Amino acid sequence: MSETKVNQPSIEMPTTYDPKAAEQKWYDYWMKGEYFKAGQRPDAEPYTIVIPPPNVTGMLHIGHALDFTLQDILIRTKRMQGYDALWLPGSDHAGIATQTKVEQKLREEGQSRYDLGREAFLEKVWEWKELYANTIREQWAKMGFSLDYSRERFTLDEGLSNAVREVFVSLYEKGLIYRGKYIINWDPAARTALSDIEVEYKEVQGNLYHLSYPLKDGSGSIIVATTRPETMLGDTAVAVHPEDERYKHMIGKTLILPIIGREIPVIADEYVEKEFGSGAVKITPAHDPNDFEVGQRHQLPQILVMDESGTMNENAGKYQGMDRFDCRKQIVADMKEAGVLVKIEEHVHQVGHSERSGAVVEPYLSTQWFVNMKPLAQRAIEVQKSGQGVRFVPDRFEKIYMNWIENVRDWCISRQLWWGHRIPAWHCRDCGEVHVAREEVSQCSQCGGTKLQQDEDVLDTWFSSALWPFSTLGWPEKTADLERYYPTNVLVTGYDIIYFWVARMIFSALEFTDRIPFKDVLMHGLVRDAEGRKMSKSLGNGVDPLEVVEKYGADAMRFMISTGSTPGHDLRFRWERVEQARNFANKIWNASRFALMNLEGFRAEDIDLSGSLGTADRWILHRLNETARDVTRAVDHYDFGETGRLLYNFIWDDLCDWYIEFSKLSLYGQDPEAKKNTQSVLAYVLDRTLRLLHPFMPFITEEIWQHLPHEGKTITLAPWPKEQQTFEAPEAVKEMELLMGIIRSVRNIRAEVNVPMSKKVELLIKPVHSEAKAILDRNEEYLRRFSNTSLLVIDTDLANPDKAMTALVTGAEIYLPLAGLIDLSQEIARLEKELQTLHAEVNRVEKKLANEGFIAKAPAKVIEEEKAKLADYSDKRDKVIARLNELKSS
């Protein structure tokens, strides 16, 4: 596409706006011009956003569209305000999520990752990554995102991998990373550990099984209750409270574990709640986190009875090889047969499920790598409490963040996967020594052996994501980008990943850069369907953002999704609101076409606002000034809903419905100076309006702006409109409010008595003071034109006429004589006929609501609808009666 020439506007705009034709054209133009590339304003203040990297697991969803659109609005605004604006793109390898996708694809082909081996499997995953990274870039382009692709990063890039290794080794050297055997959350489907926040708890209808464990000496038994009877195979004790009188005599005695026959002790521990259940609990150290702690205190054996797939292992005796849930059924049957199943109670409880695979999570004893979180969290807590921390928007999310970080637990960072950052630890096969290092270790420092093998596990994907704000800018190297663009200005993200990501970025940044990673965190809500439900595959209510773009254009989608809620609140996606946004775009397009038809031969240098401007001209400049000020303030406060309202009202009402209509008088008139003044105002206001709207609707604003008289190569770099004192015109506002009030009143009266605008009417106006009269006299032409009068009288001494429709506005009384409006006898007859219809409707609905059978059987929603109908019909009937009384008394 040839470069658009400056100051050579084309008045040839198609009658309708075609998003498909414009969007690809202008995105290609922006990319060719490198207008999104940061670093081209070395003397300007930097403004940085690093994109929350989408997972390379598939297509972007509507939640991504919201998140990225808000960022684009901010970055486009700041770029126009003269900042050296960097919006750094990238994507996340996503660990378990991506590996699961590729493994699913392999299963469909009859293969597994084990068939391929680690290296060949990773090649498959890299192919997947390239496919979806390209897809994501295409989606970004279609939605108009102004990203600096020259700085695009991926969490497995060499530079980011260096950062990950540096952080791991550094934390290990400080004693903050350790390796140990602990109970962790285990995903039997993906066969990997999960962190606490990767577990989703769902309410499940299950059972509580009461089991009797007999004492070895035959003196009695202890009843325990469990929701997971299969884990009894790994019991190594039964615990009671040390002060529980019921069991004091049993402490230290031996129980016989049913079915298995293993001897286990009765122990005393204050962990047990005397008042809960039987007051006795089975202790399974290898399969329950609380039991693990009890077992540590009492030096109990740790017996794993399952393998990594959730299958019962050799420690399960005759149940070996059974799936854990099949084993549960068989154990219950065997306990019942043995006479030790006391009872089964239905029990609703929260069960952990893997966020990724959906499998029921198994508490599992495993050797893993952990981060000691307390010291890292303490620094973040101190900074936040000092007032030097991150600002949360809305501020209520700070409490959620602080609550989590003040109660943080150690973080299990190892994952039993192949895709991800491999842990930089090497195990000596001769002596067992573990070496953690920044570079590959070839010789054991302990025994001198050379048989070293790198740890098979990879790091939790959030480990690398936690470094994103500074690793993407070149850390640990001291790069120019890191020096200039870090810390970043704002992180835009959903409130659902405060723990997963936001908190981890903050403590990581403080530890390794000694600075907070971003000044602000803007929290937005989830995008839900029209009924408020969370979007999901199972409900089939998800929305593909590209489908919205295909139907209505990117601008309509962007405007709807960005202005539909306030910070921190969920957004309901409604197709009718996208249609409204599309209609808004069409309104702007049509107004611009009108302007261009009246700006033929007019150039940017011809704009002159120093002349004697009319009331409407001064008013629209004043309103533009107010709108620019209020929009700037709203964007600075991240209040995009308010920004949308301000722009919509100014463009639709003030500019299109009022100013453009008023401008026709001078544009079509005989006064060349008035015409030139109005052309200047129209060109100027439309140009500045498009600039204010551009961050929300980039494509249509560029398309129109390139047709207008303008300076510069692209609206993306056009200076942001600033408030200008010279445009303040409160007297013009006062005049226009009086004129608009009168014109609206005349139109309302016409609508009330069904008189079309094409029919001329008599209009009598009684100003309440001389100032109002002077205003009306000066603007008499506007009143005649937009009220379509056959007679216009403006007189402070006007006698109130009989038989007239009246209205009051601030500054004047308005009268429209009925004789000039309607045929009284015909109007009375029409209204009496309408009254009969309304009487009948009111009676019908009243009878329906008085019917006890209807009230008893009809759904509440239907009853409410009928009540609403009754109120509406009654209100209309009252108005018709009042109107008839008024006409008959005239």
mmCIF file with all atom_site columns, N, CA, C and O in Angstrom, residues 657-674:
data_model
loop_
_atom_site.group_PDB
_atom_site.id
_atom_site.type_symbol
_atom_site.label_atom_id
_atom_site.label_alt_id
_atom_site.label_comp_id
_atom_site.label_asym_id
_atom_site.label_entity_id
_atom_site.label_seq_id
_atom_site.pdbx_PDB_ins_code
_atom_site.Cartn_x
_atom_site.Cartn_y
_atom_site.Cartn_z
_atom_site.occupancy
_atom_site.B_iso_or_equiv
_atom_site.pdbx_formal_charge
_atom_site.auth_seq_id
_atom_site.auth_comp_id
_atom_site.auth_asym_id
_atom_site.auth_atom_id
_atom_site.pdbx_PDB_model_num
ATOM 1  N N  . ASP A 1 657 ? -25.459 14.414 16.768 1.00 0.00 ? 657 ASP A N  1
ATOM 2  C CA . ASP A 1 657 ? -26.872 14.803 16.816 1.00 0.00 ? 657 ASP A CA 1
ATOM 3  C C  . ASP A 1 657 ? -27.081 16.303 16.911 1.00 0.00 ? 657 ASP A C  1
ATOM 4  O O  . ASP A 1 657 ? -28.131 16.803 16.489 1.00 0.00 ? 657 ASP A O  1
ATOM 5  N N  . TRP A 1 658 ? -26.116 17.024 17.463 1.00 0.00 ? 658 TRP A N  1
ATOM 6  C CA . TRP A 1 658 ? -26.311 18.465 17.622 1.00 0.00 ? 658 TRP A CA 1
ATOM 7  C C  . TRP A 1 658 ? -25.376 19.295 16.758 1.00 0.00 ? 658 TRP A C  1
ATOM 8  O O  . TRP A 1 658 ? -25.829 20.045 15.895 1.00 0.00 ? 658 TRP A O  1
ATOM 9  N N  . TYR A 1 659 ? -24.082 19.169 16.949 1.00 0.00 ? 659 TYR A N  1
ATOM 10 C CA . TYR A 1 659 ? -23.201 20.096 16.250 1.00 0.00 ? 659 TYR A CA 1
ATOM 11 C C  . TYR A 1 659 ? -23.275 19.936 14.734 1.00 0.00 ? 659 TYR A C  1
ATOM 12 O O  . TYR A 1 659 ? -23.351 20.930 14.005 1.00 0.00 ? 659 TYR A O  1
ATOM 13 N N  . ILE A 1 660 ? -23.200 18.701 14.263 1.00 0.00 ? 660 ILE A N  1
ATOM 14 C CA . ILE A 1 660 ? -23.233 18.520 12.807 1.00 0.00 ? 660 ILE A CA 1
ATOM 15 C C  . ILE A 1 660 ? -24.524 19.062 12.214 1.00 0.00 ? 660 ILE A C  1
ATOM 16 O O  . ILE A 1 660 ? -24.529 19.666 11.129 1.00 0.00 ? 660 ILE A O  1
ATOM 17 N N  . GLU A 1 661 ? -25.631 18.884 12.914 1.00 0.00 ? 661 GLU A N  1
ATOM 18 C CA . GLU A 1 661 ? -26.902 19.456 12.424 1.00 0.00 ? 661 GLU A CA 1
ATOM 19 C C  . GLU A 1 661 ? -26.836 20.979 12.414 1.00 0.00 ? 661 GLU A C  1
ATOM 20 O O  . GLU A 1 661 ? -27.256 21.637 11.454 1.00 0.00 ? 661 GLU A O  1
ATOM 21 N N  . PHE A 1 662 ? -26.320 21.563 13.504 1.00 0.00 ? 662 PHE A N  1
ATOM 22 C CA . PHE A 1 662 ? -26.229 23.021 13.574 1.00 0.00 ? 662 PHE A CA 1
ATOM 23 C C  . PHE A 1 662 ? -25.263 23.570 12.516 1.00 0.00 ? 662 PHE A C  1
ATOM 24 O O  . PHE A 1 662 ? -25.456 24.667 11.987 1.00 0.00 ? 662 PHE A O  1
ATOM 25 N N  . SER A 1 663 ? -24.203 22.799 12.219 1.00 0.00 ? 663 SER A N  1
ATOM 26 C CA . SER A 1 663 ? -23.189 23.288 11.276 1.00 0.00 ? 663 SER A CA 1
ATOM 27 C C  . SER A 1 663 ? -23.745 23.462 9.868  1.00 0.00 ? 663 SER A C  1
ATOM 28 O O  . SER A 1 663 ? -23.199 24.226 9.067  1.00 0.00 ? 663 SER A O  1
ATOM 29 N N  . LYS A 1 664 ? -24.824 22.766 9.567  1.00 0.00 ? 664 LYS A N  1
ATOM 30 C CA . LYS A 1 664 ? -25.382 22.833 8.203  1.00 0.00 ? 664 LYS A CA 1
ATOM 31 C C  . LYS A 1 664 ? -25.845 24.243 7.846  1.00 0.00 ? 664 LYS A C  1
ATOM 32 O O  . LYS A 1 664 ? -25.821 24.627 6.667  1.00 0.00 ? 664 LYS A O  1
ATOM 33 N N  . LEU A 1 665 ? -26.238 25.025 8.856  1.00 0.00 ? 665 LEU A N  1
ATOM 34 C CA . LEU A 1 665 ? -26.700 26.389 8.575  1.00 0.00 ? 665 LEU A CA 1
ATOM 35 C C  . LEU A 1 665 ? -25.604 27.232 7.949  1.00 0.00 ? 665 LEU A C  1
ATOM 36 O O  . LEU A 1 665 ? -25.841 27.938 6.961  1.00 0.00 ? 665 LEU A O  1
ATOM 37 N N  . SER A 1 666 ? -24.414 27.165 8.503  1.00 0.00 ? 666 SER A N  1
ATOM 38 C CA . SER A 1 666 ? -23.322 27.975 7.943  1.00 0.00 ? 666 SER A CA 1
ATOM 39 C C  . SER A 1 666 ? -22.666 27.281 6.749  1.00 0.00 ? 666 SER A C  1
ATOM 40 O O  . SER A 1 666 ? -22.243 27.948 5.798  1.00 0.00 ? 666 SER A O  1
ATOM 41 N N  . LEU A 1 667 ? -22.592 25.934 6.787  1.00 0.00 ? 667 LEU A N  1
ATOM 42 C CA . LEU A 1 667 ? -21.982 25.229 5.657  1.00 0.00 ? 667 LEU A CA 1
ATOM 43 C C  . LEU A 1 667 ? -22.799 25.404 4.378  1.00 0.00 ? 667 LEU A C  1
ATOM 44 O O  . LEU A 1 667 ? -22.233 25.471 3.277  1.00 0.00 ? 667 LEU A O  1
ATOM 45 N N  . TYR A 1 668 ? -24.122 25.453 4.524  1.00 0.00 ? 668 TYR A N  1
ATOM 46 C CA . TYR A 1 668 ? -24.996 25.603 3.355  1.00 0.00 ? 668 TYR A CA 1
ATOM 47 C C  . TYR A 1 668 ? -25.422 27.053 3.141  1.00 0.00 ? 668 TYR A C  1
ATOM 48 O O  . TYR A 1 668 ? -26.172 27.365 2.220  1.00 0.00 ? 668 TYR A O  1
ATOM 49 N N  . GLY A 1 669 ? -24.962 27.951 4.023  1.00 0.00 ? 669 GLY A N  1
ATOM 50 C CA . GLY A 1 669 ? -25.402 29.341 3.969  1.00 0.00 ? 669 GLY A CA 1
ATOM 51 C C  . GLY A 1 669 ? -24.620 30.179 2.961  1.00 0.00 ? 669 GLY A C  1
ATOM 52 O O  . GLY A 1 669 ? -23.766 29.680 2.225  1.00 0.00 ? 669 GLY A O  1
ATOM 53 N N  . GLN A 1 670 ? -24.875 31.486 3.017  1.00 0.00 ? 670 GLN A N  1
ATOM 54 C CA . GLN A 1 670 ? -24.290 32.405 2.027  1.00 0.00 ? 670 GLN A CA 1
ATOM 55 C C  . GLN A 1 670 ? -23.111 33.195 2.587  1.00 0.00 ? 670 GLN A C  1
ATOM 56 O O  . GLN A 1 670 ? -22.522 34.005 1.871  1.00 0.00 ? 670 GLN A O  1
ATOM 57 N N  . ASP A 1 671 ? -22.777 32.990 3.855  1.00 0.00 ? 671 ASP A N  1
ATOM 58 C CA . ASP A 1 671 ? -21.700 33.745 4.488  1.00 0.00 ? 671 ASP A CA 1
ATOM 59 C C  . ASP A 1 671 ? -20.401 32.957 4.383  1.00 0.00 ? 671 ASP A C  1
ATOM 60 O O  . ASP A 1 671 ? -20.208 31.973 5.101  1.00 0.00 ? 671 ASP A O  1
ATOM 61 N N  . PRO A 1 672 ? -19.462 33.358 3.503  1.00 0.00 ? 672 PRO A N  1
ATOM 62 C CA . PRO A 1 672 ? -18.233 32.588 3.304  1.00 0.00 ? 672 PRO A CA 1
ATOM 63 C C  . PRO A 1 672 ? -17.360 32.524 4.555  1.00 0.00 ? 672 PRO A C  1
ATOM 64 O O  . PRO A 1 672 ? -16.699 31.518 4.811  1.00 0.00 ? 672 PRO A O  1
ATOM 65 N N  . GLU A 1 673 ? -17.352 33.603 5.344  1.00 0.00 ? 673 GLU A N  1
ATOM 66 C CA . GLU A 1 673 ? -16.529 33.601 6.559  1.00 0.00 ? 673 GLU A CA 1
ATOM 67 C C  . GLU A 1 673 ? -17.085 32.614 7.587  1.00 0.00 ? 673 GLU A C  1
ATOM 68 O O  . GLU A 1 673 ? -16.326 31.842 8.197  1.00 0.00 ? 673 GLU A O  1
ATOM 69 N N  . ALA A 1 674 ? -18.415 32.612 7.744  1.00 0.00 ? 674 ALA A N  1
ATOM 70 C CA . ALA A 1 674 ? -19.047 31.668 8.687  1.00 0.00 ? 674 ALA A CA 1
ATOM 71 C C  . ALA A 1 674 ? -18.801 30.232 8.232  1.00 0.00 ? 674 ALA A C  1
ATOM 72 O O  . ALA A 1 674 ? -18.546 29.341 9.061  1.00 0.00 ? 674 ALA A O  1
#
